[in-house]
Every structure is written in structure tokens, then in C-alpha cells.
Amino acid sequence: MATKDDSFFQMVFAVAREVPPGRVTSYGAIAKYLGTSGSARMVGWAMNQAHGQSPAVPAHRIVNRNGLLTGKHHFAYPEQMQELLEKEGIEVKEDQVVLFQELYWDPTKELEL
DNA sequence: ACGCTGACTATTA
DNA sequence: CTAATAGCCAGCG
């Protein structure tokens, strides 16, 4: 688990790609899963490098602790994030994921088994 | 090497 | 409710 052979980014990308469709997760959750709890900024920063990766990283499934689409401005265009989320069946209102609590996917609870 | 920046989070006022 | 503060750590000039 959490192979440290790869760069920190690759670990973040790996977890992000493990997020099931129609689900969302937070930076802090990924950070904690990687053992860098408290450094949620590193996750977001890693996502910044995700742009152009192969396979593409579903960064639109990564939101902040409030379920807010804080990173939408980093996409091709800000509305793309909400567009992709709604496309997967996730309701988004006021840049915020509706029922975020129900759609929340925690790697530390789903993957560590 | 130093300081600034940042897709975060939590606490305090 | 908003604003400020602190902790976090990798990249860049």
C-alpha cells in the first residue's frame, strides 16, 4: 500500500484514479491516506501537475472539506468541473456538491483494507 | 540557501 | 457570517 517508490504526485494521482464515478473525496482525506495528513496543500498542488497526465486524473472528483469546488478555476474552464460532476450524477449547487456527505469517498476507509 | 506561493484544514476572535 | 493565524511542505526565482 501507498508505494513510496513513486513521487508524491504519482501517489496522489493513483488515489484520485481509484475514486469511483459518482463519488467525491477531499484533499485532506488523500493527504491522510498518503501519510501526509495536515499537508492537504500538497495534494492540491499535486493536482496542479495532474493536468496533462495519462491516464487523465479525475480532479473534478476532488473537492475541499466543505464539498466546495475550489479547484474549478484550474480546469480548461471553471464550469467544466461542475459539468463533469453532474455528468456522473453528482448534483452541484452554488459550486458546492449536494449530499457531499453521502457521496464522500474516503480512501482511508475504502482502500486500506 | 531564502522567501514567497499555493486546487487545504482547523482554530480563534 | 467573515477575517486572521498557524501548520503543512514541494517548487521556483
PDB file of C-alpha atoms (C1' of nucleotides) in Angstrom:
ATOM      1  CA  MET A   1       0.000   0.000   0.000  1.00  0.00           C
ATOM      2  CA  ALA A   2       0.986   3.528  -0.637  1.00  0.00           C
ATOM      3  CA  THR A   3       4.090   2.591  -2.571  1.00  0.00           C
ATOM      4  CA  LYS A   4       6.585   5.309  -1.881  1.00  0.00           C
ATOM      5  CA  ASP A   5       8.626   4.321  -4.895  1.00  0.00           C
ATOM      6  CA  ASP A   6       6.796   6.853  -6.978  1.00  0.00           C
ATOM      7  CA  SER A   7       6.839  10.567  -6.458  1.00  0.00           C
ATOM      8  CA  PHE A   8       4.301  12.121  -4.131  1.00  0.00           C
ATOM      9  CA  PHE A   9       2.327  13.234  -7.157  1.00  0.00           C
ATOM     10  CA  GLN A  10       2.011   9.727  -8.548  1.00  0.00           C
ATOM     11  CA  MET A  11       0.563   8.560  -5.246  1.00  0.00           C
ATOM     12  CA  VAL A  12      -1.997  11.327  -5.328  1.00  0.00           C
ATOM     13  CA  PHE A  13      -2.870  10.537  -8.930  1.00  0.00           C
ATOM     14  CA  ALA A  14      -3.228   6.863  -8.086  1.00  0.00           C
ATOM     15  CA  VAL A  15      -5.692   7.521  -5.281  1.00  0.00           C
ATOM     16  CA  ALA A  16      -7.588  10.065  -7.386  1.00  0.00           C
ATOM     17  CA  ARG A  17      -7.990   7.486 -10.128  1.00  0.00           C
ATOM     18  CA  GLU A  18      -9.280   4.984  -7.565  1.00  0.00           C
ATOM     19  CA  VAL A  19     -12.183   7.264  -6.759  1.00  0.00           C
ATOM     20  CA  PRO A  20     -15.331   5.575  -8.126  1.00  0.00           C
ATOM     21  CA  PRO A  21     -17.555   7.507 -10.550  1.00  0.00           C
ATOM     22  CA  GLY A  22     -20.320   9.465  -8.910  1.00  0.00           C
ATOM     23  CA  ARG A  23     -18.189   9.873  -5.802  1.00  0.00           C
ATOM     24  CA  VAL A  24     -16.044  12.676  -4.445  1.00  0.00           C
ATOM     25  CA  THR A  25     -13.233  12.966  -1.948  1.00  0.00           C
ATOM     26  CA  SER A  26     -11.291  15.679  -0.195  1.00  0.00           C
ATOM     27  CA  TYR A  27      -7.663  16.786  -0.284  1.00  0.00           C
ATOM     28  CA  GLY A  28      -7.254  16.086   3.403  1.00  0.00           C
ATOM     29  CA  ALA A  29      -8.536  12.525   3.013  1.00  0.00           C
ATOM     30  CA  ILE A  30      -5.988  11.772   0.308  1.00  0.00           C
ATOM     31  CA  ALA A  31      -3.268  13.520   2.253  1.00  0.00           C
ATOM     32  CA  LYS A  32      -4.019  11.439   5.297  1.00  0.00           C
ATOM     33  CA  TYR A  33      -4.097   8.263   3.239  1.00  0.00           C
ATOM     34  CA  LEU A  34      -0.665   9.100   1.913  1.00  0.00           C
ATOM     35  CA  GLY A  35       0.538   9.744   5.435  1.00  0.00           C
ATOM     36  CA  THR A  36       0.944  13.460   4.826  1.00  0.00           C
ATOM     37  CA  SER A  37      -2.080  14.455   6.897  1.00  0.00           C
ATOM     38  CA  GLY A  38      -2.045  18.164   7.525  1.00  0.00           C
ATOM     39  CA  SER A  39      -0.376  18.777   4.189  1.00  0.00           C
ATOM     40  CA  ALA A  40      -3.554  18.847   2.158  1.00  0.00           C
ATOM     41  CA  ARG A  41      -1.942  21.672   0.196  1.00  0.00           C
ATOM     42  CA  MET A  42       0.483  19.198  -1.261  1.00  0.00           C
ATOM     43  CA  VAL A  43      -2.416  17.201  -2.663  1.00  0.00           C
ATOM     44  CA  GLY A  44      -3.932  20.220  -4.303  1.00  0.00           C
ATOM     45  CA  TRP A  45      -0.554  21.251  -5.586  1.00  0.00           C
ATOM     46  CA  ALA A  46      -0.037  17.757  -6.986  1.00  0.00           C
ATOM     47  CA  MET A  47      -3.368  18.054  -8.740  1.00  0.00           C
ATOM     48  CA  ASN A  48      -1.939  21.106 -10.435  1.00  0.00           C
ATOM     49  CA  GLN A  49       0.557  18.779 -12.099  1.00  0.00           C
ATOM     50  CA  ALA A  50      -2.207  16.317 -12.943  1.00  0.00           C
ATOM     51  CA  HIS A  51      -3.181  18.483 -15.879  1.00  0.00           C
ATOM     52  CA  GLY A  52      -1.991  16.590 -18.930  1.00  0.00           C
ATOM     53  CA  GLN A  53      -1.296  13.304 -17.184  1.00  0.00           C
ATOM     54  CA  SER A  54      -2.080   9.926 -18.745  1.00  0.00           C
ATOM     55  CA  PRO A  55      -4.422   8.481 -17.946  1.00  0.00           C
ATOM     56  CA  ALA A  56      -6.172  11.678 -17.076  1.00  0.00           C
ATOM     57  CA  VAL A  57      -6.697  12.303 -13.376  1.00  0.00           C
ATOM     58  CA  PRO A  58     -10.348  12.841 -12.352  1.00  0.00           C
ATOM     59  CA  ALA A  59      -9.507  16.005 -10.488  1.00  0.00           C
ATOM     60  CA  HIS A  60     -13.135  17.028 -10.703  1.00  0.00           C
ATOM     61  CA  ARG A  61     -13.825  14.399  -8.058  1.00  0.00           C
ATOM     62  CA  ILE A  62     -11.506  16.157  -5.665  1.00  0.00           C
ATOM     63  CA  VAL A  63     -13.144  18.909  -3.657  1.00  0.00           C
ATOM     64  CA  ASN A  64     -12.328  20.678  -0.432  1.00  0.00           C
ATOM     65  CA  ARG A  65     -13.502  19.684   3.043  1.00  0.00           C
ATOM     66  CA  ASN A  66     -16.760  21.588   2.529  1.00  0.00           C
ATOM     67  CA  GLY A  67     -17.511  19.849  -0.759  1.00  0.00           C
ATOM     68  CA  LEU A  68     -16.781  23.140  -2.467  1.00  0.00           C
ATOM     69  CA  LEU A  69     -15.340  23.146  -5.995  1.00  0.00           C
ATOM     70  CA  THR A  70     -12.351  25.236  -5.031  1.00  0.00           C
ATOM     71  CA  GLY A  71     -10.188  23.919  -7.846  1.00  0.00           C
ATOM     72  CA  LYS A  72     -12.612  24.521 -10.662  1.00  0.00           C
ATOM     73  CA  HIS A  73     -10.610  27.521 -11.833  1.00  0.00           C
ATOM     74  CA  HIS A  74      -7.722  25.255 -12.731  1.00  0.00           C
ATOM     75  CA  PHE A  75      -9.658  23.281 -15.325  1.00  0.00           C
ATOM     76  CA  ALA A  76      -9.867  24.108 -19.008  1.00  0.00           C
ATOM     77  CA  TYR A  77     -12.764  26.286 -17.958  1.00  0.00           C
ATOM     78  CA  PRO A  78     -14.341  26.682 -14.476  1.00  0.00           C
ATOM     79  CA  GLU A  79     -17.695  25.241 -15.461  1.00  0.00           C
ATOM     80  CA  GLN A  80     -16.087  22.037 -16.695  1.00  0.00           C
ATOM     81  CA  MET A  81     -15.695  20.696 -13.179  1.00  0.00           C
ATOM     82  CA  GLN A  82     -19.365  21.053 -12.304  1.00  0.00           C
ATOM     83  CA  GLU A  83     -20.249  19.793 -15.743  1.00  0.00           C
ATOM     84  CA  LEU A  84     -18.259  16.603 -15.250  1.00  0.00           C
ATOM     85  CA  LEU A  85     -19.633  16.079 -11.766  1.00  0.00           C
ATOM     86  CA  GLU A  86     -23.234  16.418 -12.894  1.00  0.00           C
ATOM     87  CA  LYS A  87     -22.419  14.149 -15.786  1.00  0.00           C
ATOM     88  CA  GLU A  88     -21.575  11.439 -13.254  1.00  0.00           C
ATOM     89  CA  GLY A  89     -24.800  12.001 -11.384  1.00  0.00           C
ATOM     90  CA  ILE A  90     -23.459  14.377  -8.760  1.00  0.00           C
ATOM     91  CA  GLU A  91     -25.649  17.372  -8.010  1.00  0.00           C
ATOM     92  CA  VAL A  92     -23.769  20.641  -7.750  1.00  0.00           C
ATOM     93  CA  LYS A  93     -25.307  23.833  -6.423  1.00  0.00           C
ATOM     94  CA  GLU A  94     -23.521  27.112  -5.822  1.00  0.00           C
ATOM     95  CA  ASP A  95     -20.154  25.481  -6.609  1.00  0.00           C
ATOM     96  CA  GLN A  96     -20.884  23.001  -3.858  1.00  0.00           C
ATOM     97  CA  VAL A  97     -21.546  19.258  -4.033  1.00  0.00           C
ATOM     98  CA  VAL A  98     -25.071  18.441  -2.870  1.00  0.00           C
ATOM     99  CA  LEU A  99     -25.261  15.476  -0.494  1.00  0.00           C
ATOM    100  CA  PHE A 100     -21.490  15.710  -0.292  1.00  0.00           C
ATOM    101  CA  GLN A 101     -21.621  13.683   2.884  1.00  0.00           C
ATOM    102  CA  GLU A 102     -23.295  10.782   1.092  1.00  0.00           C
ATOM    103  CA  LEU A 103     -21.072  10.950  -1.966  1.00  0.00           C
ATOM    104  CA  TYR A 104     -17.928  11.329   0.092  1.00  0.00           C
ATOM    105  CA  TRP A 105     -15.389   8.595  -0.579  1.00  0.00           C
ATOM    106  CA  ASP A 106     -12.676   8.127   1.990  1.00  0.00           C
ATOM    107  CA  PRO A 107      -9.599   6.133   0.822  1.00  0.00           C
ATOM    108  CA  THR A 108      -8.563   5.518   4.413  1.00  0.00           C
ATOM    109  CA  LYS A 109     -11.839   3.677   4.890  1.00  0.00           C
ATOM    110  CA  GLU A 110     -12.319   2.086   1.473  1.00  0.00           C
ATOM    111  CA  LEU A 111      -8.798   1.152   0.385  1.00  0.00           C
ATOM    112  CA  GLU A 112      -6.790   0.404   3.491  1.00  0.00           C
ATOM    113  CA  LEU A 113      -8.500  -2.938   3.945  1.00  0.00           C
TER     114      LEU A 113
ATOM    115  C1'  DA B   1      20.216  28.783   0.803  1.00  0.00           C
ATOM    116  C1'  DC B   2      15.937  32.152   1.455  1.00  0.00           C
ATOM    117  C1'  DG B   3      11.447  33.721   0.884  1.00  0.00           C
ATOM    118  C1'  DC B   4       7.142  33.512  -1.486  1.00  0.00           C
ATOM    119  C1'  DT B   5       3.306  30.951  -3.198  1.00  0.00           C
ATOM    120  C1'  DG B   6      -0.442  27.611  -3.055  1.00  0.00           C
ATOM    121  C1'  DA B   7      -6.771  23.303  -6.088  1.00  0.00           C
ATOM    122  C1'  DC B   8      -6.140  22.845   2.325  1.00  0.00           C
ATOM    123  C1'  DT B   9      -7.707  22.432   7.174  1.00  0.00           C
ATOM    124  C1'  DA B  10      -8.609  23.767  11.833  1.00  0.00           C
ATOM    125  C1'  DT B  11      -8.951  27.058  15.392  1.00  0.00           C
ATOM    126  C1'  DT B  12      -9.915  31.529  17.325  1.00  0.00           C
ATOM    127  C1'  DA B  13     -11.935  36.147  17.530  1.00  0.00           C
TER     128       DA B  13
ATOM    129  C1'  DC C   1     -21.389  35.073   8.895  1.00  0.00           C
ATOM    130  C1'  DT C   2     -16.152  36.781   7.683  1.00  0.00           C
ATOM    131  C1'  DA C   3     -11.116  37.595   8.862  1.00  0.00           C
ATOM    132  C1'  DA C   4      -6.930  36.360  10.696  1.00  0.00           C
ATOM    133  C1'  DT C   5      -3.437  32.880  12.168  1.00  0.00           C
ATOM    134  C1'  DA C   6      -0.849  28.770  12.202  1.00  0.00           C
ATOM    135  C1'  DG C   7       0.802  24.321  10.334  1.00  0.00           C
ATOM    136  C1'  DC C   8       1.983  21.902   6.428  1.00  0.00           C
ATOM    137  C1'  DC C   9       5.874  21.026   2.512  1.00  0.00           C
ATOM    138  C1'  DA C  10       7.389  20.925  -2.541  1.00  0.00           C
ATOM    139  C1'  DG C  11       8.583  24.072  -6.412  1.00  0.00           C
ATOM    140  C1'  DC C  12      10.605  28.276  -8.225  1.00  0.00           C
ATOM    141  C1'  DG C  13      13.221  32.848  -8.785  1.00  0.00           C
TER     142       DG C  13
END
